[in-house]
PDB file of C-alpha atoms in Angstrom:
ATOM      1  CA  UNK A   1       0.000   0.000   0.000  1.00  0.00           C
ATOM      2  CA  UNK A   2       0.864   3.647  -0.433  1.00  0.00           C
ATOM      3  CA  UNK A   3       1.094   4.229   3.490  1.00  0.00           C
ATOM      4  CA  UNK A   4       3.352   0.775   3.723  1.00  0.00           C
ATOM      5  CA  UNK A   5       5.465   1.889   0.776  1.00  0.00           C
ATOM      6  CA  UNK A   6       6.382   5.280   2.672  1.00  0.00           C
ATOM      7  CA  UNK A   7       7.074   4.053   5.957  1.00  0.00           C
ATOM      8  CA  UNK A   8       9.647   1.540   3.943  1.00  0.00           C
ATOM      9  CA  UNK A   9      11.094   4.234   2.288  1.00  0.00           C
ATOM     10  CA  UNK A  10      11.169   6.493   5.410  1.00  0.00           C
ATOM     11  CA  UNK A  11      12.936   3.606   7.751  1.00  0.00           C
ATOM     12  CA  UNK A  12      15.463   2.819   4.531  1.00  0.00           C
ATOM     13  CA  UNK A  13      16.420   6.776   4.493  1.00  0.00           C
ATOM     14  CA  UNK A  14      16.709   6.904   8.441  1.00  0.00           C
ATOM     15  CA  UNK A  15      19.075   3.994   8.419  1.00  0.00           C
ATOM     16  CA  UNK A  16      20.703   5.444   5.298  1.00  0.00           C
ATOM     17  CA  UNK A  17      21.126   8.505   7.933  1.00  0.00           C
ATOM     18  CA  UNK A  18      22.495   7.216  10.861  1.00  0.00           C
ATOM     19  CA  UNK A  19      25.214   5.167   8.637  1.00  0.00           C
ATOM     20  CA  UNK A  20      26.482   8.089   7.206  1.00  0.00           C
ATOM     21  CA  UNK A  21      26.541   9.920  10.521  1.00  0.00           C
ATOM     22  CA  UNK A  22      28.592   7.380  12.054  1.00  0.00           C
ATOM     23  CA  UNK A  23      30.624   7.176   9.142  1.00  0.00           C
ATOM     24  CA  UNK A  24      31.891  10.967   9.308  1.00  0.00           C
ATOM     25  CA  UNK A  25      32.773  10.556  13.326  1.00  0.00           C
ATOM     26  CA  UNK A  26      34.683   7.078  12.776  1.00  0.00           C
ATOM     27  CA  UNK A  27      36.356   9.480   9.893  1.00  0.00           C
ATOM     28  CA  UNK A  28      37.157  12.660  11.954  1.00  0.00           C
ATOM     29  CA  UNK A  29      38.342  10.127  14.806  1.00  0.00           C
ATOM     30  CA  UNK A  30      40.979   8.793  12.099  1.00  0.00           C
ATOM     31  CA  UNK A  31      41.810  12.508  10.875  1.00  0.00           C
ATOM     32  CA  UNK A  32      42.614  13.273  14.166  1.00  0.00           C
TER      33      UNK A  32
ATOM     34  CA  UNK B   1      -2.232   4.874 -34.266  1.00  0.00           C
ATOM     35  CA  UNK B   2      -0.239   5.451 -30.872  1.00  0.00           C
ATOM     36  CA  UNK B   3      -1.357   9.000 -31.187  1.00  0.00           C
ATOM     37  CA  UNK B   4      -5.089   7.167 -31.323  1.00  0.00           C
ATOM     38  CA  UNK B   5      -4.144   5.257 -28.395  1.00  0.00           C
ATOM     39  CA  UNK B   6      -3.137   8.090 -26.432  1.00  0.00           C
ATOM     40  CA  UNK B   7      -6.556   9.832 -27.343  1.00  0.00           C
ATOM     41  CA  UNK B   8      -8.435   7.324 -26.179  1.00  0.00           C
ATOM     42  CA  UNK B   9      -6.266   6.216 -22.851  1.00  0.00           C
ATOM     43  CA  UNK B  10      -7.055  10.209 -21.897  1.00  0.00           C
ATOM     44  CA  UNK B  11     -10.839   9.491 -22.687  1.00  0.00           C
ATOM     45  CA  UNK B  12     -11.279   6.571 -20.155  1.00  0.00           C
ATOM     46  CA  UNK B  13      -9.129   7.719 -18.023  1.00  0.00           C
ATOM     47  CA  UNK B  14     -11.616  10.788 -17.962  1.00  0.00           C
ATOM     48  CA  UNK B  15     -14.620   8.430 -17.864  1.00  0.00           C
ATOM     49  CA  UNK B  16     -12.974   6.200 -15.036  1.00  0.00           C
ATOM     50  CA  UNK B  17     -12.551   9.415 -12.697  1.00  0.00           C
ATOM     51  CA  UNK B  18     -16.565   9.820 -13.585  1.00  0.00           C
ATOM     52  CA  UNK B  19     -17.578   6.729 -12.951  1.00  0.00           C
ATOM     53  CA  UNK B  20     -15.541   6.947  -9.564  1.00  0.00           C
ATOM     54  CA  UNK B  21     -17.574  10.553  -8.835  1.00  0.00           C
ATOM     55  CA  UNK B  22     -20.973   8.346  -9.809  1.00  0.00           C
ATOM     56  CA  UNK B  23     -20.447   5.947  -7.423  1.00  0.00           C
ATOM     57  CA  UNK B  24     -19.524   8.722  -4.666  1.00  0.00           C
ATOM     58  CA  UNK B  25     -22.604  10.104  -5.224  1.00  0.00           C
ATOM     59  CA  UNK B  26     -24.835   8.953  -2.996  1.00  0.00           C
ATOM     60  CA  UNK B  27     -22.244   8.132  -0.253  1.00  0.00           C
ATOM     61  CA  UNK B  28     -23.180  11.073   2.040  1.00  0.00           C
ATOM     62  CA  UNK B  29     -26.798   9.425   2.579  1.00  0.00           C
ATOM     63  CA  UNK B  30     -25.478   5.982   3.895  1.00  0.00           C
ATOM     64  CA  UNK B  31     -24.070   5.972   7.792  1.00  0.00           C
ATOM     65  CA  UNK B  32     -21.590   3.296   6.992  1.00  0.00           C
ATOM     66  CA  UNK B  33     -20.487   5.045   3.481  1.00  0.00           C
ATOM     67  CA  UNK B  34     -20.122   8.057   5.721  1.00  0.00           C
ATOM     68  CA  UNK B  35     -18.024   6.519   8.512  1.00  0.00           C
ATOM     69  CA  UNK B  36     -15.898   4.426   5.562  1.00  0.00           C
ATOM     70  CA  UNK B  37     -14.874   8.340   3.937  1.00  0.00           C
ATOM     71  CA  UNK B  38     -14.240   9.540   7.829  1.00  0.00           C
ATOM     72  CA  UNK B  39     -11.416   6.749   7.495  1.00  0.00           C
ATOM     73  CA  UNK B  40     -10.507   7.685   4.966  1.00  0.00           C
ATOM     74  CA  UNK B  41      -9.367  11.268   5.443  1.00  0.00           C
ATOM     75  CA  UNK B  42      -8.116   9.896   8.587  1.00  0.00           C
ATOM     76  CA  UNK B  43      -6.057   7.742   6.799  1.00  0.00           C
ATOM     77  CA  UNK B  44      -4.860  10.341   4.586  1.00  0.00           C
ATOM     78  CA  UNK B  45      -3.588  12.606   7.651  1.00  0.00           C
ATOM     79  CA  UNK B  46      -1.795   9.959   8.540  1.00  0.00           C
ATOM     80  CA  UNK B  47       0.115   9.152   5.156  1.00  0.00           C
ATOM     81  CA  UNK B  48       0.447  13.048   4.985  1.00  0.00           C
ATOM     82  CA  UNK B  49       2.514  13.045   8.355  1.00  0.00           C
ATOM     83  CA  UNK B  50       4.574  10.347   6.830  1.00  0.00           C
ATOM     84  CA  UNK B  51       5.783  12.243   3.732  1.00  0.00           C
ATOM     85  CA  UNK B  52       6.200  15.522   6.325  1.00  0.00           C
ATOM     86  CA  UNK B  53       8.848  13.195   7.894  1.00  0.00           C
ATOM     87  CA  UNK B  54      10.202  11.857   5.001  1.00  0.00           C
ATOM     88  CA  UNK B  55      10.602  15.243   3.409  1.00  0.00           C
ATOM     89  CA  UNK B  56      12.653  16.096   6.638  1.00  0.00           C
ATOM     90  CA  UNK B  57      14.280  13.345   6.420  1.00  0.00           C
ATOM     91  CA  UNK B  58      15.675  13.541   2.865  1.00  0.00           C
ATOM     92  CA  UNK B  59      16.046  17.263   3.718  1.00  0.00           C
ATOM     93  CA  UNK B  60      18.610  15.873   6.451  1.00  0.00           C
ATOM     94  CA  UNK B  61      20.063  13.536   4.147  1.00  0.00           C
ATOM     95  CA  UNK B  62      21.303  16.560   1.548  1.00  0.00           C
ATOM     96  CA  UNK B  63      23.011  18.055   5.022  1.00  0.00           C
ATOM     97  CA  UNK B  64      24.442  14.616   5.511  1.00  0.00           C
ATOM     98  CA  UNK B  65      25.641  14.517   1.751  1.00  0.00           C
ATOM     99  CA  UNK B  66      27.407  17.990   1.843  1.00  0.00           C
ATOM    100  CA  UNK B  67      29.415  17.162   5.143  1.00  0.00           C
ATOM    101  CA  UNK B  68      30.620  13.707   3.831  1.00  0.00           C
ATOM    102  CA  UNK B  69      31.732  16.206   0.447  1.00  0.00           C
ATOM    103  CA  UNK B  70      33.313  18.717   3.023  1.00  0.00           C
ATOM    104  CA  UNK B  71      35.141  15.889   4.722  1.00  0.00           C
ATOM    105  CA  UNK B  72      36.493  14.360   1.737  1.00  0.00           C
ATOM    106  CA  UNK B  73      38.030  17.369   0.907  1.00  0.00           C
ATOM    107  CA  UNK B  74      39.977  18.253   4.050  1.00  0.00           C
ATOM    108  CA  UNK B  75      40.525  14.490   3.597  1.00  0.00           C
ATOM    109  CA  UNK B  76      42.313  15.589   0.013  1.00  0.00           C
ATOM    110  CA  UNK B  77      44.059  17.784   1.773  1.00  0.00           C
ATOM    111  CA  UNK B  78      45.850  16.227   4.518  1.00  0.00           C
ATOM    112  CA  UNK B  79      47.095  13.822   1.107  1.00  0.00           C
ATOM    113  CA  UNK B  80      48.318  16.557   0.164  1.00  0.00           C
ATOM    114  CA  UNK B  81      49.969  17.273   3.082  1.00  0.00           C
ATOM    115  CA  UNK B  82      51.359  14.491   3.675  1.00  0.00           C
ATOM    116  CA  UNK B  83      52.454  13.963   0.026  1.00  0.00           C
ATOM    117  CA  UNK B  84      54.118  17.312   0.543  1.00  0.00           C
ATOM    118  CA  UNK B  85      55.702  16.296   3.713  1.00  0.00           C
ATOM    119  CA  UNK B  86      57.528  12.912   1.275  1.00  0.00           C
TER     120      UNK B  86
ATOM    121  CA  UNK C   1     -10.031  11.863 -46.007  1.00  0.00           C
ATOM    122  CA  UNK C   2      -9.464  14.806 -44.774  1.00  0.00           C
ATOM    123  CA  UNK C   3     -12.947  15.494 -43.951  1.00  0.00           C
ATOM    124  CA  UNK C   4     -13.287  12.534 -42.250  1.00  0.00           C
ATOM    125  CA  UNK C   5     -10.444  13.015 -40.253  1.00  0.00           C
ATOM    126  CA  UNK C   6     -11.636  16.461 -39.592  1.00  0.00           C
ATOM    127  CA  UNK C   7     -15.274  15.125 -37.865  1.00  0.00           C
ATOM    128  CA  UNK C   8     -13.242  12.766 -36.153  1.00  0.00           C
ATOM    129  CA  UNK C   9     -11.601  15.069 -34.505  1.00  0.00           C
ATOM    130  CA  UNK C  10     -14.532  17.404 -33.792  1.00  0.00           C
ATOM    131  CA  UNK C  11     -16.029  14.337 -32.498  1.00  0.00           C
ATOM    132  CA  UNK C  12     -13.470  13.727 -30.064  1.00  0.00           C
ATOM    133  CA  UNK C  13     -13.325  17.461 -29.262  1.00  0.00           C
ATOM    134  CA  UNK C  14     -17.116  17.216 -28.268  1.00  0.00           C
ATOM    135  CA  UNK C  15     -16.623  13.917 -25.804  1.00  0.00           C
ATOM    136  CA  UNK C  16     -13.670  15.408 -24.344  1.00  0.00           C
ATOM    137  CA  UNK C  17     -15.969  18.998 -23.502  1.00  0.00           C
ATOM    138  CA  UNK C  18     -18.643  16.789 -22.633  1.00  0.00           C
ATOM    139  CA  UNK C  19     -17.221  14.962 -20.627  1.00  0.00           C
ATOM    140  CA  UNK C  20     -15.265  17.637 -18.546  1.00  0.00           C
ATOM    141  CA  UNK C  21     -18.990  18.767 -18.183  1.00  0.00           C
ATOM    142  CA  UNK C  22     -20.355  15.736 -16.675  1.00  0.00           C
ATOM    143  CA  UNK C  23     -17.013  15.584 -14.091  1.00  0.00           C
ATOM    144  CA  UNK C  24     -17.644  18.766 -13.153  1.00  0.00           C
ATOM    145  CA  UNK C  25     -21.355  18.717 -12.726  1.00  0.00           C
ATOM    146  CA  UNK C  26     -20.851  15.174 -10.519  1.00  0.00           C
ATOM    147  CA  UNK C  27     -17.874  17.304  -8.321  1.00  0.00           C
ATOM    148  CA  UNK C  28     -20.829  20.559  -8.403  1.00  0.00           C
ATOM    149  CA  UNK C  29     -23.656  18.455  -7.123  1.00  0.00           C
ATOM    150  CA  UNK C  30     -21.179  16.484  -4.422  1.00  0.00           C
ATOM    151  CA  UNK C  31     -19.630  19.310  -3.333  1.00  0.00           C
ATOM    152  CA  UNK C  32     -23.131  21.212  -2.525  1.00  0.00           C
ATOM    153  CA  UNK C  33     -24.515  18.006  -1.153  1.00  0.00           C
ATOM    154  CA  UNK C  34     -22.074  17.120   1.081  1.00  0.00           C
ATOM    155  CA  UNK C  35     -20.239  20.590   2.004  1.00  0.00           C
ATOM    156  CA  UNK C  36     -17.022  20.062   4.144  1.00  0.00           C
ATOM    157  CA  UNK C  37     -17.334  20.213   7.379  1.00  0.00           C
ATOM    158  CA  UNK C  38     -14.906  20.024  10.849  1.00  0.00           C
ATOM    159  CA  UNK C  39     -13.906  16.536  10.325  1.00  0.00           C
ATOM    160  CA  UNK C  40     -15.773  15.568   7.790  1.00  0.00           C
ATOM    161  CA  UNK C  41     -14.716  15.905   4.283  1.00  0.00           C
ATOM    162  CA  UNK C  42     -16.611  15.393   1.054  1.00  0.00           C
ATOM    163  CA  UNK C  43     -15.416  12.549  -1.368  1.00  0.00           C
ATOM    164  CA  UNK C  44     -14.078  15.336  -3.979  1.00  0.00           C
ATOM    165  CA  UNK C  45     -11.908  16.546  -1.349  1.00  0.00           C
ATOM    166  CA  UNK C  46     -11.071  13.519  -0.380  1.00  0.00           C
ATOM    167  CA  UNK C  47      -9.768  12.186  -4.328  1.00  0.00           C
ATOM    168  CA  UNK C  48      -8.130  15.467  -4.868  1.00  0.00           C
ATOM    169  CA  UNK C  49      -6.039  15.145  -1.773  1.00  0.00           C
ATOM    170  CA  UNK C  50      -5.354  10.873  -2.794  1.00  0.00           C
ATOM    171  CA  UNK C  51      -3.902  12.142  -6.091  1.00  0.00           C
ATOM    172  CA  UNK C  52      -1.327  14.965  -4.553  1.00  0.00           C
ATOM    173  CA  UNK C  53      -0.313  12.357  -2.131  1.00  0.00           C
ATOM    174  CA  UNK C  54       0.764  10.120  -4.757  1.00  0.00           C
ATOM    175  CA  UNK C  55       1.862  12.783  -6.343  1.00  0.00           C
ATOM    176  CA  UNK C  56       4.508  13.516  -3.625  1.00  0.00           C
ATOM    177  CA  UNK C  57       4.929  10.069  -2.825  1.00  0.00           C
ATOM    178  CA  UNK C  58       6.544   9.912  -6.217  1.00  0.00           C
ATOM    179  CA  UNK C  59       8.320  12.936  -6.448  1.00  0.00           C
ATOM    180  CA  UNK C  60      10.290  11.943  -2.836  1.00  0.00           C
ATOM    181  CA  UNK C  61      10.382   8.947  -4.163  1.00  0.00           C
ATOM    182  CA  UNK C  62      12.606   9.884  -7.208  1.00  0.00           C
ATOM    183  CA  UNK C  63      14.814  12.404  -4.819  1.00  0.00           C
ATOM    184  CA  UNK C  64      15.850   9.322  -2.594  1.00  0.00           C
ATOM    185  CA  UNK C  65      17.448   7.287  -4.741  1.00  0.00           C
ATOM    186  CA  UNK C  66      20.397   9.982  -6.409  1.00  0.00           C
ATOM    187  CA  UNK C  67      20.994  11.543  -2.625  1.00  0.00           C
ATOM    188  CA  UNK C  68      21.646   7.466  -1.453  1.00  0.00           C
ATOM    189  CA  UNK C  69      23.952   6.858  -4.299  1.00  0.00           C
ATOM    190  CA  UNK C  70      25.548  10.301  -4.491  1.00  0.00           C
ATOM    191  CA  UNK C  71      26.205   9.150  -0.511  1.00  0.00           C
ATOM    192  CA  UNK C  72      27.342   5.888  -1.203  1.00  0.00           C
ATOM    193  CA  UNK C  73      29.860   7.425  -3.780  1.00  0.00           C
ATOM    194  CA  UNK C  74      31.534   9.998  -1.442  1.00  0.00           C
ATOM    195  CA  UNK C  75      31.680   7.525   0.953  1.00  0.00           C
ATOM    196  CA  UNK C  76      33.871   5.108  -1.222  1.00  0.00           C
ATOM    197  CA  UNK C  77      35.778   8.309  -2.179  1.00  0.00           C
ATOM    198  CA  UNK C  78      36.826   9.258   1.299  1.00  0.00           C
ATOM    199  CA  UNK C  79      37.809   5.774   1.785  1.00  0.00           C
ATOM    200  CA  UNK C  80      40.146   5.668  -0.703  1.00  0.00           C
ATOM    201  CA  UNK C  81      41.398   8.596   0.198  1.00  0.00           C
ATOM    202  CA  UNK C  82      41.946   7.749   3.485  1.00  0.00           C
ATOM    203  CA  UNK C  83      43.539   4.221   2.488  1.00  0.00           C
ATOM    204  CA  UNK C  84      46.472   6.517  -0.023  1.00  0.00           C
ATOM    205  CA  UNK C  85      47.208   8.383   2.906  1.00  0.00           C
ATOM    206  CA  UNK C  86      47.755   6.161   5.382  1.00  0.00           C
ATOM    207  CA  UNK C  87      49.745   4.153   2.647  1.00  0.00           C
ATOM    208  CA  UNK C  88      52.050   7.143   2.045  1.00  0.00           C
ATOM    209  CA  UNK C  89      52.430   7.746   5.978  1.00  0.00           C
ATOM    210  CA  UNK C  90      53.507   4.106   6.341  1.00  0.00           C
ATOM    211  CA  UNK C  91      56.170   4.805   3.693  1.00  0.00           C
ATOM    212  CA  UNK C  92      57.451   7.763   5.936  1.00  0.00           C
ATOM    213  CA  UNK C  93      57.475   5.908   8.400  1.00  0.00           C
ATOM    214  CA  UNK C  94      59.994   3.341   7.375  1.00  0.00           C
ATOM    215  CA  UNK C  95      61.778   5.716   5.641  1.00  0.00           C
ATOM    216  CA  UNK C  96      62.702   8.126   8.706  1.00  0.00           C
ATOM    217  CA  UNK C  97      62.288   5.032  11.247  1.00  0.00           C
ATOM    218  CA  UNK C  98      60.374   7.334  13.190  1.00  0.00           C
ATOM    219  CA  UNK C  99      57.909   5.281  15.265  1.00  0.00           C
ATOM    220  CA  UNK C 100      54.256   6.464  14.889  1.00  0.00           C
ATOM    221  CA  UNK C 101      52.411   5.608  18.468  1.00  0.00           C
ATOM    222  CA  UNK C 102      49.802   2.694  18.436  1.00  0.00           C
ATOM    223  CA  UNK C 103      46.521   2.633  17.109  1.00  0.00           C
ATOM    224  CA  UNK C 104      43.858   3.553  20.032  1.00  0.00           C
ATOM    225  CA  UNK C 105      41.167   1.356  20.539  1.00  0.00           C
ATOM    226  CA  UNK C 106      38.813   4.036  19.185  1.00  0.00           C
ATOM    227  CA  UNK C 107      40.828   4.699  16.036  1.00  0.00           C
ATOM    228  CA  UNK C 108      40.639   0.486  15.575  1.00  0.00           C
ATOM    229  CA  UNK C 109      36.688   0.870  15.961  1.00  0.00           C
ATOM    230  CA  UNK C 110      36.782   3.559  13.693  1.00  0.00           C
ATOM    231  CA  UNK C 111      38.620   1.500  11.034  1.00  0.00           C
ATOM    232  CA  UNK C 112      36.388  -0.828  11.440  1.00  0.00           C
ATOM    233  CA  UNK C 113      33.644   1.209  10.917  1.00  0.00           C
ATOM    234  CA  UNK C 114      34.681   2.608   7.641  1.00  0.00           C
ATOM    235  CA  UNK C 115      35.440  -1.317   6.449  1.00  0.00           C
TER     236      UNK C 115
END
Protein backbone atom coordinates (compact mmCIF):
# COMPACT_ATOMS: atom_id res chain seq x y z
CA UNK A 1 0.00 0.00 0.00
CA UNK A 2 0.86 3.65 -0.43
CA UNK A 3 1.09 4.23 3.49
CA UNK A 4 3.35 0.78 3.72
CA UNK A 5 5.46 1.89 0.78
CA UNK A 6 6.38 5.28 2.67
CA UNK A 7 7.07 4.05 5.96
CA UNK A 8 9.65 1.54 3.94
CA UNK A 9 11.09 4.23 2.29
CA UNK A 10 11.17 6.49 5.41
CA UNK A 11 12.94 3.61 7.75
CA UNK A 12 15.46 2.82 4.53
CA UNK A 13 16.42 6.78 4.49
CA UNK A 14 16.71 6.90 8.44
CA UNK A 15 19.08 3.99 8.42
CA UNK A 16 20.70 5.44 5.30
CA UNK A 17 21.13 8.50 7.93
CA UNK A 18 22.49 7.22 10.86
CA UNK A 19 25.21 5.17 8.64
CA UNK A 20 26.48 8.09 7.21
CA UNK A 21 26.54 9.92 10.52
CA UNK A 22 28.59 7.38 12.05
CA UNK A 23 30.62 7.18 9.14
CA UNK A 24 31.89 10.97 9.31
CA UNK A 25 32.77 10.56 13.33
CA UNK A 26 34.68 7.08 12.78
CA UNK A 27 36.36 9.48 9.89
CA UNK A 28 37.16 12.66 11.95
CA UNK A 29 38.34 10.13 14.81
CA UNK A 30 40.98 8.79 12.10
CA UNK A 31 41.81 12.51 10.88
CA UNK A 32 42.61 13.27 14.17
CA UNK B 1 -2.23 4.87 -34.27
CA UNK B 2 -0.24 5.45 -30.87
CA UNK B 3 -1.36 9.00 -31.19
CA UNK B 4 -5.09 7.17 -31.32
CA UNK B 5 -4.14 5.26 -28.40
CA UNK B 6 -3.14 8.09 -26.43
CA UNK B 7 -6.56 9.83 -27.34
CA UNK B 8 -8.44 7.32 -26.18
CA UNK B 9 -6.27 6.22 -22.85
CA UNK B 10 -7.06 10.21 -21.90
CA UNK B 11 -10.84 9.49 -22.69
CA UNK B 12 -11.28 6.57 -20.15
CA UNK B 13 -9.13 7.72 -18.02
CA UNK B 14 -11.62 10.79 -17.96
CA UNK B 15 -14.62 8.43 -17.86
CA UNK B 16 -12.97 6.20 -15.04
CA UNK B 17 -12.55 9.42 -12.70
CA UNK B 18 -16.56 9.82 -13.59
CA UNK B 19 -17.58 6.73 -12.95
CA UNK B 20 -15.54 6.95 -9.56
CA UNK B 21 -17.57 10.55 -8.83
CA UNK B 22 -20.97 8.35 -9.81
CA UNK B 23 -20.45 5.95 -7.42
CA UNK B 24 -19.52 8.72 -4.67
CA UNK B 25 -22.60 10.10 -5.22
CA UNK B 26 -24.84 8.95 -3.00
CA UNK B 27 -22.24 8.13 -0.25
CA UNK B 28 -23.18 11.07 2.04
CA UNK B 29 -26.80 9.42 2.58
CA UNK B 30 -25.48 5.98 3.90
CA UNK B 31 -24.07 5.97 7.79
CA UNK B 32 -21.59 3.30 6.99
CA UNK B 33 -20.49 5.05 3.48
CA UNK B 34 -20.12 8.06 5.72
CA UNK B 35 -18.02 6.52 8.51
CA UNK B 36 -15.90 4.43 5.56
CA UNK B 37 -14.87 8.34 3.94
CA UNK B 38 -14.24 9.54 7.83
CA UNK B 39 -11.42 6.75 7.49
CA UNK B 40 -10.51 7.68 4.97
CA UNK B 41 -9.37 11.27 5.44
CA UNK B 42 -8.12 9.90 8.59
CA UNK B 43 -6.06 7.74 6.80
CA UNK B 44 -4.86 10.34 4.59
CA UNK B 45 -3.59 12.61 7.65
CA UNK B 46 -1.79 9.96 8.54
CA UNK B 47 0.11 9.15 5.16
CA UNK B 48 0.45 13.05 4.99
CA UNK B 49 2.51 13.04 8.36
CA UNK B 50 4.57 10.35 6.83
CA UNK B 51 5.78 12.24 3.73
CA UNK B 52 6.20 15.52 6.32
CA UNK B 53 8.85 13.20 7.89
CA UNK B 54 10.20 11.86 5.00
CA UNK B 55 10.60 15.24 3.41
CA UNK B 56 12.65 16.10 6.64
CA UNK B 57 14.28 13.34 6.42
CA UNK B 58 15.68 13.54 2.87
CA UNK B 59 16.05 17.26 3.72
CA UNK B 60 18.61 15.87 6.45
CA UNK B 61 20.06 13.54 4.15
CA UNK B 62 21.30 16.56 1.55
CA UNK B 63 23.01 18.06 5.02
CA UNK B 64 24.44 14.62 5.51
CA UNK B 65 25.64 14.52 1.75
CA UNK B 66 27.41 17.99 1.84
CA UNK B 67 29.42 17.16 5.14
CA UNK B 68 30.62 13.71 3.83
CA UNK B 69 31.73 16.21 0.45
CA UNK B 70 33.31 18.72 3.02
CA UNK B 71 35.14 15.89 4.72
CA UNK B 72 36.49 14.36 1.74
CA UNK B 73 38.03 17.37 0.91
CA UNK B 74 39.98 18.25 4.05
CA UNK B 75 40.52 14.49 3.60
CA UNK B 76 42.31 15.59 0.01
CA UNK B 77 44.06 17.78 1.77
CA UNK B 78 45.85 16.23 4.52
CA UNK B 79 47.10 13.82 1.11
CA UNK B 80 48.32 16.56 0.16
CA UNK B 81 49.97 17.27 3.08
CA UNK B 82 51.36 14.49 3.67
CA UNK B 83 52.45 13.96 0.03
CA UNK B 84 54.12 17.31 0.54
CA UNK B 85 55.70 16.30 3.71
CA UNK B 86 57.53 12.91 1.27
CA UNK C 1 -10.03 11.86 -46.01
CA UNK C 2 -9.46 14.81 -44.77
CA UNK C 3 -12.95 15.49 -43.95
CA UNK C 4 -13.29 12.53 -42.25
CA UNK C 5 -10.44 13.02 -40.25
CA UNK C 6 -11.64 16.46 -39.59
CA UNK C 7 -15.27 15.12 -37.86
CA UNK C 8 -13.24 12.77 -36.15
CA UNK C 9 -11.60 15.07 -34.50
CA UNK C 10 -14.53 17.40 -33.79
CA UNK C 11 -16.03 14.34 -32.50
CA UNK C 12 -13.47 13.73 -30.06
CA UNK C 13 -13.33 17.46 -29.26
CA UNK C 14 -17.12 17.22 -28.27
CA UNK C 15 -16.62 13.92 -25.80
CA UNK C 16 -13.67 15.41 -24.34
CA UNK C 17 -15.97 19.00 -23.50
CA UNK C 18 -18.64 16.79 -22.63
CA UNK C 19 -17.22 14.96 -20.63
CA UNK C 20 -15.26 17.64 -18.55
CA UNK C 21 -18.99 18.77 -18.18
CA UNK C 22 -20.35 15.74 -16.67
CA UNK C 23 -17.01 15.58 -14.09
CA UNK C 24 -17.64 18.77 -13.15
CA UNK C 25 -21.35 18.72 -12.73
CA UNK C 26 -20.85 15.17 -10.52
CA UNK C 27 -17.87 17.30 -8.32
CA UNK C 28 -20.83 20.56 -8.40
CA UNK C 29 -23.66 18.46 -7.12
CA UNK C 30 -21.18 16.48 -4.42
CA UNK C 31 -19.63 19.31 -3.33
CA UNK C 32 -23.13 21.21 -2.52
CA UNK C 33 -24.52 18.01 -1.15
CA UNK C 34 -22.07 17.12 1.08
CA UNK C 35 -20.24 20.59 2.00
CA UNK C 36 -17.02 20.06 4.14
CA UNK C 37 -17.33 20.21 7.38
CA UNK C 38 -14.91 20.02 10.85
CA UNK C 39 -13.91 16.54 10.33
CA UNK C 40 -15.77 15.57 7.79
CA UNK C 41 -14.72 15.90 4.28
CA UNK C 42 -16.61 15.39 1.05
CA UNK C 43 -15.42 12.55 -1.37
CA UNK C 44 -14.08 15.34 -3.98
CA UNK C 45 -11.91 16.55 -1.35
CA UNK C 46 -11.07 13.52 -0.38
CA UNK C 47 -9.77 12.19 -4.33
CA UNK C 48 -8.13 15.47 -4.87
CA UNK C 49 -6.04 15.14 -1.77
CA UNK C 50 -5.35 10.87 -2.79
CA UNK C 51 -3.90 12.14 -6.09
CA UNK C 52 -1.33 14.97 -4.55
CA UNK C 53 -0.31 12.36 -2.13
CA UNK C 54 0.76 10.12 -4.76
CA UNK C 55 1.86 12.78 -6.34
CA UNK C 56 4.51 13.52 -3.63
CA UNK C 57 4.93 10.07 -2.83
CA UNK C 58 6.54 9.91 -6.22
CA UNK C 59 8.32 12.94 -6.45
CA UNK C 60 10.29 11.94 -2.84
CA UNK C 61 10.38 8.95 -4.16
CA UNK C 62 12.61 9.88 -7.21
CA UNK C 63 14.81 12.40 -4.82
CA UNK C 64 15.85 9.32 -2.59
CA UNK C 65 17.45 7.29 -4.74
CA UNK C 66 20.40 9.98 -6.41
CA UNK C 67 20.99 11.54 -2.62
CA UNK C 68 21.65 7.47 -1.45
CA UNK C 69 23.95 6.86 -4.30
CA UNK C 70 25.55 10.30 -4.49
CA UNK C 71 26.21 9.15 -0.51
CA UNK C 72 27.34 5.89 -1.20
CA UNK C 73 29.86 7.42 -3.78
CA UNK C 74 31.53 10.00 -1.44
CA UNK C 75 31.68 7.53 0.95
CA UNK C 76 33.87 5.11 -1.22
CA UNK C 77 35.78 8.31 -2.18
CA UNK C 78 36.83 9.26 1.30
CA UNK C 79 37.81 5.77 1.79
CA UNK C 80 40.15 5.67 -0.70
CA UNK C 81 41.40 8.60 0.20
CA UNK C 82 41.95 7.75 3.48
CA UNK C 83 43.54 4.22 2.49
CA UNK C 84 46.47 6.52 -0.02
CA UNK C 85 47.21 8.38 2.91
CA UNK C 86 47.75 6.16 5.38
CA UNK C 87 49.75 4.15 2.65
CA UNK C 88 52.05 7.14 2.05
CA UNK C 89 52.43 7.75 5.98
CA UNK C 90 53.51 4.11 6.34
CA UNK C 91 56.17 4.81 3.69
CA UNK C 92 57.45 7.76 5.94
CA UNK C 93 57.48 5.91 8.40
CA UNK C 94 59.99 3.34 7.37
CA UNK C 95 61.78 5.72 5.64
CA UNK C 96 62.70 8.13 8.71
CA UNK C 97 62.29 5.03 11.25
CA UNK C 98 60.37 7.33 13.19
CA UNK C 99 57.91 5.28 15.26
CA UNK C 100 54.26 6.46 14.89
CA UNK C 101 52.41 5.61 18.47
CA UNK C 102 49.80 2.69 18.44
CA UNK C 103 46.52 2.63 17.11
CA UNK C 104 43.86 3.55 20.03
CA UNK C 105 41.17 1.36 20.54
CA UNK C 106 38.81 4.04 19.18
CA UNK C 107 40.83 4.70 16.04
CA UNK C 108 40.64 0.49 15.58
CA UNK C 109 36.69 0.87 15.96
CA UNK C 110 36.78 3.56 13.69
CA UNK C 111 38.62 1.50 11.03
CA UNK C 112 36.39 -0.83 11.44
CA UNK C 113 33.64 1.21 10.92
CA UNK C 114 34.68 2.61 7.64
CA UNK C 115 35.44 -1.32 6.45
Amino acid sequence: TLKGDISILLDKASLESQESIGFIKATKVLMK
Amino acid sequence: SSDLEQICSYINEKIGNIKKFLSLRNCGQEPTLKTILNKIGDEIMVVNELLNKLELEIQYQEQTTKSLKELHESLEEDYKDVEHLK
Amino acid sequence: MEEEVDKLELMFQKADSDLNYIQYRLEYEIKTNHPDSAGEKNPVTLLQELSAIKTRHQILHACFKPIADEQKETKSRICATFNKTMTMIQNLQKQTDLELSPVTKEEKMAIQQLK
